[in-house]
Coordinates of C-alpha atoms in Angstrom, one line a residue:
M12 CA 1.2 5.6 29.2
S13 CA 0.6 1.9 29.5
F14 CA -2.2 -0.5 28.8
T15 CA -3.0 -4.1 29.7
E16 CA -1.9 -6.8 27.3
P17 CA -4.1 -6.7 24.1
L18 CA -6.7 -9.3 23.5
P19 CA -6.0 -11.6 20.5
P20 CA -9.1 -10.9 18.4
T21 CA -9.6 -12.0 14.9
L22 CA -10.6 -8.9 12.8
R23 CA -11.7 -8.6 9.2
L24 CA -12.7 -5.6 7.1
A25 CA -16.2 -6.1 5.8
S26 CA -17.0 -5.2 2.2
T27 CA -18.7 -2.0 3.3
G28 CA -15.6 -0.9 5.1
T29 CA -17.2 -1.4 8.5
L30 CA -15.0 -3.1 11.1
T31 CA -16.5 -6.4 12.2
Y32 CA -15.0 -8.6 14.9
G33 CA -15.3 -12.4 15.4
L34 CA -13.9 -15.5 16.9
S35 CA -11.9 -18.2 15.1
V36 CA -13.5 -21.6 14.6
G37 CA -11.0 -22.9 17.1
E38 CA -12.2 -20.4 19.7
V39 CA -15.8 -21.2 19.0
L40 CA -15.2 -24.8 19.8
G41 CA -14.1 -23.7 23.3
V42 CA -17.6 -22.6 24.4
P43 CA -19.2 -24.9 26.9
A44 CA -22.1 -25.9 24.6
L45 CA -19.6 -27.4 22.2
S46 CA -17.4 -29.2 24.7
G47 CA -18.3 -32.5 23.2
A48 CA -17.9 -31.5 19.5
R49 CA -15.0 -32.7 17.4
V50 CA -13.6 -31.7 14.0
I51 CA -13.9 -34.6 11.5
A52 CA -12.4 -32.8 8.5
G53 CA -10.8 -29.5 7.4
E54 CA -8.8 -29.1 10.6
S55 CA -6.4 -26.7 8.9
G56 CA -9.2 -24.1 8.7
L57 CA -9.7 -23.7 12.4
G58 CA -8.4 -20.1 12.0
R59 CA -11.4 -19.1 9.9
V60 CA -13.4 -16.3 11.3
V61 CA -16.9 -16.7 12.7
Q62 CA -18.9 -13.5 12.9
R63 CA -22.4 -14.8 12.9
L64 CA -24.4 -18.1 13.1
N65 CA -27.1 -19.6 10.9
V66 CA -29.3 -22.7 11.0
M67 CA -29.8 -24.8 7.9
E68 CA -33.5 -25.4 7.5
V69 CA -33.9 -25.7 3.8
P70 CA -32.1 -27.6 1.1
D71 CA -31.4 -24.5 -1.0
I72 CA -29.4 -22.9 1.8
L73 CA -26.8 -21.4 -0.5
G74 CA -29.0 -18.4 -1.3
W75 CA -29.2 -17.5 2.4
V76 CA -25.7 -17.9 3.8
K77 CA -23.3 -15.0 4.4
P78 CA -19.5 -14.8 4.7
H79 CA -18.0 -15.8 8.1
E80 CA -21.0 -17.8 9.2
L81 CA -21.0 -21.0 11.2
L82 CA -23.8 -23.1 9.8
L83 CA -25.6 -25.5 12.1
T84 CA -27.7 -28.4 10.8
T85 CA -29.3 -31.6 11.9
G86 CA -29.0 -32.9 8.3
Y87 CA -32.8 -32.9 7.9
P88 CA -32.8 -30.7 4.7
L89 CA -30.2 -33.0 3.2
R90 CA -31.7 -36.4 4.0
N91 CA -33.2 -36.9 0.5
T92 CA -30.3 -35.5 -1.5
P93 CA -27.2 -37.3 -0.3
Q94 CA -25.8 -37.1 -3.8
S95 CA -25.4 -33.3 -3.5
L96 CA -23.3 -33.5 -0.3
G97 CA -20.1 -34.0 -2.2
H98 CA -20.5 -30.5 -3.7
L99 CA -21.8 -28.7 -0.6
V100 CA -18.5 -28.0 1.0
A101 CA -17.1 -26.3 -2.2
D102 CA -20.2 -24.2 -2.6
L103 CA -20.2 -23.1 1.0
D104 CA -16.4 -22.3 0.9
E105 CA -16.9 -20.3 -2.3
R106 CA -19.4 -18.1 -0.4
G107 CA -16.9 -17.5 2.4
L108 CA -18.6 -19.6 5.1
A109 CA -16.5 -20.3 8.2
A110 CA -17.5 -23.9 8.9
I111 CA -20.4 -26.3 9.2
A112 CA -21.5 -28.2 12.3
I113 CA -23.8 -31.2 11.8
K114 CA -25.6 -33.7 13.9
L115 CA -25.5 -37.3 12.6
G116 CA -27.6 -40.3 13.3
R117 CA -31.2 -39.0 13.2
Y118 CA -31.5 -37.9 9.6
L119 CA -28.0 -38.7 8.2
D120 CA -26.0 -41.7 9.2
G121 CA -22.7 -40.3 7.9
L122 CA -21.0 -38.0 5.5
P123 CA -19.6 -39.2 2.1
D124 CA -15.8 -39.6 1.8
E125 CA -15.9 -37.1 -1.1
M126 CA -17.2 -34.5 1.3
L127 CA -14.6 -35.2 3.9
E128 CA -11.8 -35.2 1.3
Q129 CA -13.0 -31.9 -0.1
A130 CA -13.1 -30.3 3.4
D131 CA -9.5 -31.4 4.1
R132 CA -8.4 -30.0 0.7
L133 CA -10.1 -26.6 1.2
G134 CA -9.3 -26.3 4.9
F135 CA -13.1 -26.0 5.5
P136 CA -13.9 -27.3 9.1
L137 CA -16.6 -30.0 9.4
I138 CA -17.7 -30.3 13.0
L139 CA -19.6 -33.2 14.4
L140 CA -22.0 -32.1 17.1
P141 CA -23.1 -34.3 20.0
N142 CA -26.8 -35.3 19.8
D143 CA -27.6 -33.7 23.1
V144 CA -26.4 -30.2 22.1
G145 CA -29.2 -27.6 21.6
F146 CA -28.7 -25.1 18.8
D147 CA -30.1 -22.4 21.0
D148 CA -27.3 -22.9 23.6
V149 CA -24.7 -22.8 20.8
L150 CA -26.3 -19.6 19.3
N151 CA -26.5 -17.9 22.7
Q152 CA -23.0 -18.7 23.9
V153 CA -21.1 -18.1 20.7
L154 CA -23.0 -14.8 19.9
T155 CA -22.4 -13.7 23.5
D156 CA -18.7 -14.3 23.2
I157 CA -18.5 -12.5 19.9
L158 CA -20.3 -9.4 21.3
N159 CA -18.2 -9.4 24.4
R160 CA -15.0 -9.6 22.3
Q161 CA -16.3 -6.7 20.1
A162 CA -17.2 -4.6 23.1
A163 CA -13.8 -5.2 24.7
I164 CA -11.9 -4.4 21.6
L165 CA -13.9 -1.2 21.0
A166 CA -13.4 -0.1 24.5
R167 CA -9.7 -0.7 24.3
T168 CA -9.5 1.0 20.9
E169 CA -11.3 4.0 22.3
E170 CA -8.9 4.1 25.3
V171 CA -5.9 4.0 22.9
H172 CA -7.4 6.7 20.7
R173 CA -7.8 9.0 23.7
A174 CA -4.2 8.4 24.7
L175 CA -3.0 9.2 21.2
V176 CA -5.1 12.4 21.0
Q177 CA -3.6 13.4 24.3
I178 CA -0.1 13.0 22.9
V179 CA -1.0 15.3 20.0
L180 CA -2.5 17.9 22.4
C181 CA 0.7 17.9 24.4
G182 CA 2.7 18.7 21.3
G183 CA 3.7 15.2 20.2
G184 CA 4.2 14.3 16.6
L185 CA 4.3 11.3 14.3
Q186 CA 7.3 9.7 16.1
E187 CA 5.5 9.8 19.5
I188 CA 2.4 8.3 18.0
T189 CA 4.3 5.4 16.3
D190 CA 6.2 4.9 19.6
E191 CA 3.0 4.6 21.5
V192 CA 1.2 2.4 19.0
A193 CA 4.2 0.1 18.7
A194 CA 4.4 -0.3 22.4
V195 CA 0.6 -1.0 22.8
I196 CA 0.2 -3.6 20.0
G197 CA 3.7 -5.2 20.4
A198 CA 4.6 -4.7 16.8
A199 CA 6.8 -2.5 14.6
V200 CA 4.9 0.5 13.1
A201 CA 5.8 2.8 10.3
V202 CA 4.1 5.8 8.6
V203 CA 5.0 6.5 5.0
D204 CA 3.8 9.3 2.6
G205 CA 2.2 8.8 -0.8
D206 CA 5.6 8.4 -2.4
G207 CA 6.7 5.7 0.0
N208 CA 9.0 8.0 2.0
E209 CA 9.2 7.0 5.7
L210 CA 7.9 9.7 8.0
A211 CA 8.2 7.9 11.3
A212 CA 8.8 4.4 12.5
S213 CA 9.1 2.5 15.8
G214 CA 9.5 -1.1 17.1
D215 CA 12.1 -3.8 17.3
E216 CA 14.6 -4.0 14.5
R217 CA 13.5 -7.4 13.3
H218 CA 9.9 -6.3 12.7
L219 CA 11.0 -2.9 11.5
A220 CA 13.2 -4.6 8.8
A221 CA 10.1 -6.5 7.7
V222 CA 8.1 -3.3 7.5
R223 CA 10.7 -1.6 5.3
E224 CA 11.2 -4.6 3.0
G225 CA 7.8 -3.8 1.6
G226 CA 4.6 -5.7 1.4
P227 CA 1.1 -4.6 0.2
G228 CA 0.9 -1.7 -2.1
P229 CA -0.8 1.6 -1.2
G230 CA -4.2 0.1 -2.2
D231 CA -3.8 -3.3 -0.5
Y232 CA -5.2 -2.4 2.9
G233 CA -6.2 -4.8 5.7
A234 CA -4.4 -7.7 7.3
H235 CA -2.0 -9.7 5.1
G236 CA 0.1 -12.5 6.8
D237 CA 2.1 -10.9 9.6
R238 CA 1.3 -7.3 8.6
T239 CA -1.6 -4.9 8.7
T240 CA -1.8 -1.8 6.5
V241 CA -4.4 1.1 6.7
P242 CA -4.6 4.4 4.9
V243 CA -3.8 7.7 6.5
V244 CA -6.8 9.8 5.4
A245 CA -8.1 13.2 6.3
G246 CA -10.6 15.4 4.4
G247 CA -11.0 12.8 1.7
Y248 CA -7.3 13.0 0.8
T249 CA -4.9 10.0 1.4
Y250 CA -1.6 11.3 2.8
G251 CA 0.0 7.9 2.9
R252 CA -0.3 4.7 4.9
M253 CA 0.5 3.2 8.3
T254 CA 1.9 -0.4 8.4
A255 CA 2.4 -2.6 11.4
V256 CA 4.2 -6.0 11.4
G257 CA 4.2 -8.4 14.3
D258 CA 4.3 -12.1 15.0
T259 CA 0.7 -12.1 13.8
A260 CA -1.2 -9.4 11.9
P261 CA -2.0 -6.5 14.3
E262 CA -5.5 -5.3 14.9
V263 CA -6.9 -3.3 12.0
G264 CA -9.2 -1.3 14.3
M265 CA -6.4 -0.2 16.5
L266 CA -4.3 0.8 13.6
E267 CA -7.1 2.7 11.9
R268 CA -7.6 4.8 15.0
A269 CA -3.9 5.5 15.1
A270 CA -3.9 6.4 11.4
T271 CA -6.7 8.9 12.0
V272 CA -4.6 10.7 14.7
A273 CA -1.5 10.5 12.4
A274 CA -3.6 12.2 9.7
L275 CA -4.4 15.0 12.2
V276 CA -0.7 15.5 12.9
I277 CA 0.2 15.5 9.2
T278 CA -2.5 18.1 8.4
K279 CA -1.4 20.2 11.3
Q280 CA 2.2 20.0 10.2
Q281 CA 1.2 20.9 6.6
A282 CA -0.8 23.9 7.9
V283 CA 2.2 25.2 9.8
S284 CA 4.5 24.4 6.9
A285 CA 2.2 26.3 4.5
V286 CA 2.4 29.4 6.6
E287 CA 6.1 29.2 7.0
S288 CA 6.5 28.5 3.2
K289 CA 4.4 31.6 2.4
Y290 CA 6.5 33.7 4.7
R291 CA 9.8 32.5 3.2
A292 CA 8.4 32.9 -0.3
D293 CA 7.2 36.5 0.4
F294 CA 10.7 37.4 1.7
L295 CA 12.5 35.8 -1.2
R296 CA 10.1 37.6 -3.6
D297 CA 10.9 40.9 -2.0
V298 CA 14.6 40.2 -2.3
L299 CA 14.3 39.3 -6.0
T300 CA 12.2 42.3 -6.8
G301 CA 14.4 44.7 -4.9
R302 CA 12.0 45.5 -2.0
P303 CA 13.5 43.9 1.1
G304 CA 14.6 47.1 2.9
G305 CA 17.5 47.4 5.2
G306 CA 20.2 46.7 2.6
D307 CA 22.4 43.7 2.0
E308 CA 23.3 43.1 5.6
H309 CA 19.6 42.8 6.5
V310 CA 19.0 40.4 3.6
V311 CA 21.9 38.2 4.7
A312 CA 20.9 38.2 8.4
H313 CA 17.2 37.5 7.7
S314 CA 17.8 34.8 5.2
A315 CA 20.1 33.0 7.7
S316 CA 17.1 32.6 9.9
F317 CA 15.6 30.4 7.2
G318 CA 18.9 28.4 6.8
W319 CA 19.8 30.3 3.6
D320 CA 23.1 31.9 2.7
L321 CA 22.5 34.8 0.4
G322 CA 25.7 36.6 1.3
R323 CA 27.9 34.5 -1.0
P324 CA 28.1 34.6 -4.9
V325 CA 24.9 32.9 -6.1
M326 CA 23.0 32.1 -9.2
V327 CA 19.2 32.4 -9.6
V328 CA 17.4 29.4 -11.1
V329 CA 13.8 29.7 -12.3
A330 CA 11.7 26.6 -13.2
E331 CA 8.4 26.9 -15.0
L332 CA 5.8 24.3 -15.9
D333 CA 5.6 23.8 -19.7
R334 CA 2.2 24.2 -21.3
G335 CA -0.1 21.3 -20.7
P336 CA -3.5 20.3 -22.2
A337 CA -6.3 22.8 -22.0
G338 CA -8.6 22.5 -19.0
V339 CA -6.2 20.7 -16.7
P340 CA -7.9 21.0 -13.2
D341 CA -4.8 20.3 -11.1
E342 CA -2.4 23.0 -12.1
R343 CA -2.0 24.2 -8.5
M344 CA -1.2 20.6 -7.4
L345 CA 1.4 20.3 -10.2
Q346 CA 3.0 23.6 -9.2
D347 CA 3.2 22.3 -5.6
R348 CA 4.8 19.0 -6.8
L349 CA 7.3 20.9 -8.8
T350 CA 8.2 23.0 -5.8
A351 CA 8.7 19.9 -3.7
A352 CA 10.8 18.2 -6.4
L353 CA 13.1 21.2 -6.8
T354 CA 13.4 21.6 -3.1
S355 CA 14.4 18.0 -2.7
A356 CA 17.0 18.3 -5.5
V357 CA 18.5 21.5 -4.0
R358 CA 18.7 20.1 -0.5
R359 CA 20.9 17.3 -1.8
R360 CA 23.4 19.7 -3.5
D361 CA 23.3 22.9 -1.5
R362 CA 22.0 22.9 2.1
K363 CA 22.2 26.7 2.2
G364 CA 20.3 27.2 -1.0
A365 CA 17.0 29.1 -1.0
V366 CA 13.9 27.6 -2.7
A367 CA 10.3 29.0 -2.9
G368 CA 7.3 28.5 -5.0
F369 CA 5.7 31.5 -6.6
S370 CA 2.3 31.6 -8.4
H371 CA 3.6 30.4 -11.8
E372 CA 7.2 29.4 -11.2
V373 CA 9.6 27.9 -8.7
V374 CA 12.8 29.9 -7.8
A375 CA 16.0 28.7 -6.3
V376 CA 19.1 30.7 -5.3
L377 CA 22.1 28.5 -5.2
G378 CA 25.8 28.9 -4.5
A379 CA 27.6 29.7 -7.8
D380 CA 30.3 27.2 -7.0
T381 CA 27.9 24.3 -6.4
C382 CA 25.4 25.1 -9.1
D383 CA 25.3 22.1 -11.5
V384 CA 21.9 23.0 -12.9
T385 CA 21.8 20.2 -15.5
A386 CA 22.2 17.6 -12.8
L387 CA 19.8 19.5 -10.6
A388 CA 17.1 19.5 -13.3
K389 CA 17.6 15.7 -13.8
D390 CA 17.1 15.0 -10.1
A391 CA 14.0 17.1 -10.0
A392 CA 12.6 15.6 -13.2
A393 CA 13.2 12.1 -11.8
V394 CA 10.8 12.9 -8.9
F395 CA 8.4 14.8 -11.1
T396 CA 8.3 12.3 -14.0
D397 CA 5.0 10.6 -13.2
A398 CA 3.2 14.0 -13.2
G399 CA 2.8 13.7 -17.0
R400 CA 4.2 17.2 -17.5
T401 CA 7.6 18.7 -18.2
F402 CA 9.2 21.9 -16.9
S403 CA 11.9 24.3 -18.3
I404 CA 14.7 26.0 -16.3
G405 CA 16.5 29.3 -16.8
V406 CA 19.8 30.2 -15.1
S407 CA 21.1 33.7 -14.4
R408 CA 24.6 35.1 -14.3
T409 CA 26.4 35.1 -10.9
A410 CA 25.2 37.6 -8.4
A411 CA 28.1 38.7 -6.2
V412 CA 26.0 40.5 -3.5
P413 CA 22.3 40.5 -2.5
G414 CA 21.8 43.8 -4.4
D415 CA 22.5 42.0 -7.7
L416 CA 19.7 39.4 -7.1
P417 CA 16.9 41.4 -8.8
A418 CA 18.9 41.6 -12.1
A419 CA 19.8 37.9 -11.8
Y420 CA 16.2 37.0 -11.3
D421 CA 15.2 38.9 -14.4
Q422 CA 18.0 37.1 -16.3
A423 CA 16.7 33.7 -15.2
V424 CA 13.1 34.5 -16.1
K425 CA 14.3 35.6 -19.6
A426 CA 16.5 32.5 -19.9
V427 CA 13.7 30.0 -19.1
R428 CA 11.3 31.6 -21.6
V429 CA 13.8 32.1 -24.5
G430 CA 15.3 28.7 -23.8
R431 CA 11.8 27.1 -24.3
Q432 CA 11.4 29.0 -27.5
L433 CA 14.7 27.8 -28.8
H434 CA 14.8 24.2 -27.6
G435 CA 11.2 23.3 -26.8
D436 CA 9.7 21.9 -23.5
G437 CA 12.1 20.6 -20.9
A438 CA 14.9 23.1 -21.9
V439 CA 17.7 24.2 -19.5
A440 CA 19.0 27.6 -20.7
H441 CA 21.8 29.8 -19.2
F442 CA 21.3 33.5 -19.7
D443 CA 25.0 33.9 -20.9
Q444 CA 24.4 31.4 -23.6
L445 CA 21.4 33.1 -25.2
G446 CA 23.4 35.5 -27.3
V447 CA 21.4 37.5 -29.8
F448 CA 18.2 35.7 -28.8
R449 CA 18.1 37.8 -25.7
L450 CA 17.7 40.9 -27.8
L451 CA 15.1 39.2 -30.1
S452 CA 13.1 38.2 -27.1
L453 CA 12.7 41.8 -26.1
V454 CA 10.7 42.5 -29.2
G455 CA 7.1 42.3 -27.9
D456 CA 5.4 42.7 -31.3
T457 CA 5.6 39.3 -32.8
A458 CA 3.8 40.5 -35.9
E459 CA 6.7 42.8 -36.6
L460 CA 9.1 39.9 -36.3
H461 CA 7.0 37.9 -38.7
A462 CA 7.0 40.8 -41.2
F463 CA 10.8 41.1 -40.9
V464 CA 11.3 37.4 -41.6
E465 CA 9.0 37.5 -44.7
E466 CA 10.6 40.6 -46.1
T467 CA 14.1 39.3 -45.6
L468 CA 13.8 35.7 -46.6
G469 CA 10.9 36.0 -49.1
E470 CA 10.1 32.6 -50.6
L471 CA 12.4 30.9 -48.1
A472 CA 10.4 32.1 -45.0
G473 CA 7.7 29.3 -45.2
D474 CA 7.9 25.5 -44.5
G475 CA 5.4 24.5 -47.2
D476 CA 7.9 24.0 -50.0
P477 CA 10.5 21.3 -49.4
E478 CA 12.9 22.9 -51.9
A479 CA 12.7 26.3 -50.1
V480 CA 13.4 24.6 -46.8
D481 CA 16.4 22.9 -48.3
L482 CA 17.7 26.1 -49.7
R483 CA 17.2 27.8 -46.4
R484 CA 19.3 25.1 -44.7
T485 CA 22.1 25.8 -47.3
L486 CA 21.9 29.5 -46.5
Q487 CA 22.2 28.9 -42.8
V488 CA 25.3 26.7 -43.1
L489 CA 26.9 29.2 -45.5
L490 CA 26.4 32.0 -42.9
E491 CA 27.6 29.8 -40.1
T492 CA 30.9 29.1 -41.9
N493 CA 31.3 32.7 -42.9
L494 CA 30.7 31.9 -46.6
N495 CA 33.4 29.2 -46.7
V496 CA 32.2 27.3 -49.7
A497 CA 34.4 24.2 -49.3
E498 CA 33.4 23.8 -45.6
T499 CA 29.7 24.3 -46.4
A500 CA 29.9 21.6 -49.2
R501 CA 31.6 19.2 -46.8
R502 CA 28.9 19.7 -44.1
L503 CA 26.0 19.4 -46.5
H504 CA 27.7 16.6 -48.5
F505 CA 27.4 18.5 -51.8
H506 CA 29.7 18.7 -54.7
Y507 CA 31.6 22.0 -54.8
N508 CA 29.9 22.9 -58.2
T509 CA 26.5 22.0 -56.8
L510 CA 27.0 24.4 -54.0
R511 CA 28.2 27.1 -56.3
Y512 CA 24.9 26.6 -58.3
R513 CA 22.9 26.9 -55.1
I514 CA 24.6 30.1 -54.1
G515 CA 23.7 31.6 -57.4
K516 CA 20.1 30.6 -56.9
L517 CA 20.0 32.0 -53.4
E518 CA 21.4 35.4 -54.6
R519 CA 18.8 35.6 -57.3
L520 CA 16.1 35.1 -54.5
L521 CA 17.7 37.2 -51.7
G522 CA 20.2 39.6 -53.2
P523 CA 24.0 39.7 -53.3
F524 CA 24.5 38.5 -49.7
T525 CA 28.0 37.2 -50.5
E526 CA 29.1 40.8 -51.1
D527 CA 26.7 42.7 -48.8
A528 CA 27.6 42.4 -45.0
H529 CA 24.5 44.3 -44.0
L530 CA 22.3 41.9 -45.9
R531 CA 24.1 38.9 -44.3
L532 CA 23.3 40.3 -40.9
N533 CA 19.6 40.7 -41.7
L534 CA 19.5 37.1 -43.1
T535 CA 21.2 35.8 -40.0
L536 CA 18.7 37.6 -37.7
A537 CA 15.8 36.3 -39.7
L538 CA 17.0 32.7 -39.4
H539 CA 17.4 33.2 -35.7
V540 CA 13.8 34.5 -35.4
L541 CA 12.6 31.3 -37.2
R542 CA 14.4 29.2 -34.6
M543 CA 12.4 30.9 -31.8
R544 CA 9.4 28.7 -31.1
G545 CA 6.1 30.5 -30.5
I546 CA 7.1 33.5 -32.6

């Protein structure tokens, strides 16, 4: 599809967000009624935008002007206050006025040098009007040109919008949209998501390089220098932004229409992706719970259609969000972000790995020979870090065949929960490294565990007495060194005799654990229970 060469309109975004079009001051000077007018100061501001006109009839005009106005005056309201003319330009410029056009000779013989100097410094055009110019002619001709320009741009924008919608209806995507927009406006165009990742781009390399080098942030929309940026919004949600860079800033209106169509494409892609993701997640859930049907060969063949390889030795990784503050409304969004973060990390390490988000966890099945879970967790955390939450990870033993995956999944679930109890939020735990804690985690009655700790450790069970906590630490090191007094003294930086005294005190409180292996086992288990958080 092709279009005629675009008009070079000047476009600004009004404070209400409504698009308003106008002419530059230089273009306004081209209308027939102003053929005899000349700029006497502020010539550097001829690019200022004129969207409306006003006539100065009262001295206190500042309360009546609006941004982007061309102010016409005979000088009559100013004839008795020439001392205020030096400040008039600065006051009008501060209110966003485009320019002032004045007739001299009848009420004012001239303008003070201070006023001319200020206009040059601010780039605020001062236009001298011929005495025979009628304000009605200026008003009619300039407003007619502005309205014609706006009508032409709106018609052209509507034409481009229809063409872009047709592209989408014919199955085109973001790349086809950016290709078309770039060709129409003669600029490089790129669409990026909320994280700044490029989704599609088109245009000549010089301008594309400028687009990718950056510019306005996500909230700095509108025209800035040689670039224009607009949000990609649908249903009140901002999916990213569209940026165009040309020799001059491209039209905001054209880009906004294109961004609307891009939002349509993105929402369509997300809807399709959501259905596909649910189908993949349902299949993986069935595999991990032992309900796929058809045996290992069916699982391998079906998973291959998703790009997964479940026929090799694999490990199951389960990631769970750690507990956050009560009443958090965006738990579902955080779960989706965790799924995206883990998916991205897995794709960089194992292209054949399977990833799916379940209701309260994200599960990945990775090749056992490529599974560096610590590095994987760091990659995912780097993407997830600005979410304000942490997540813990559990890793299973190796599953040699698909039939072993349900057991591996149970191991990973257990590892993530026990690992969090042992190490706190953000833990990465391997099932094989849990040891006796795997058995302790099977005890569902936490009250029974508490009772066991109190019966076994007695006064040393609580944390309220610093001396009891210190003695408990001594006991733990003694048990870890298999009652090696010299090694325990070295680790705790005690004198040998001091440690012998402490051992005597511990035996008076707990019993003859140095001689009773059964008692030592109970004490070791009680100390392990205390290490498990949440018990």
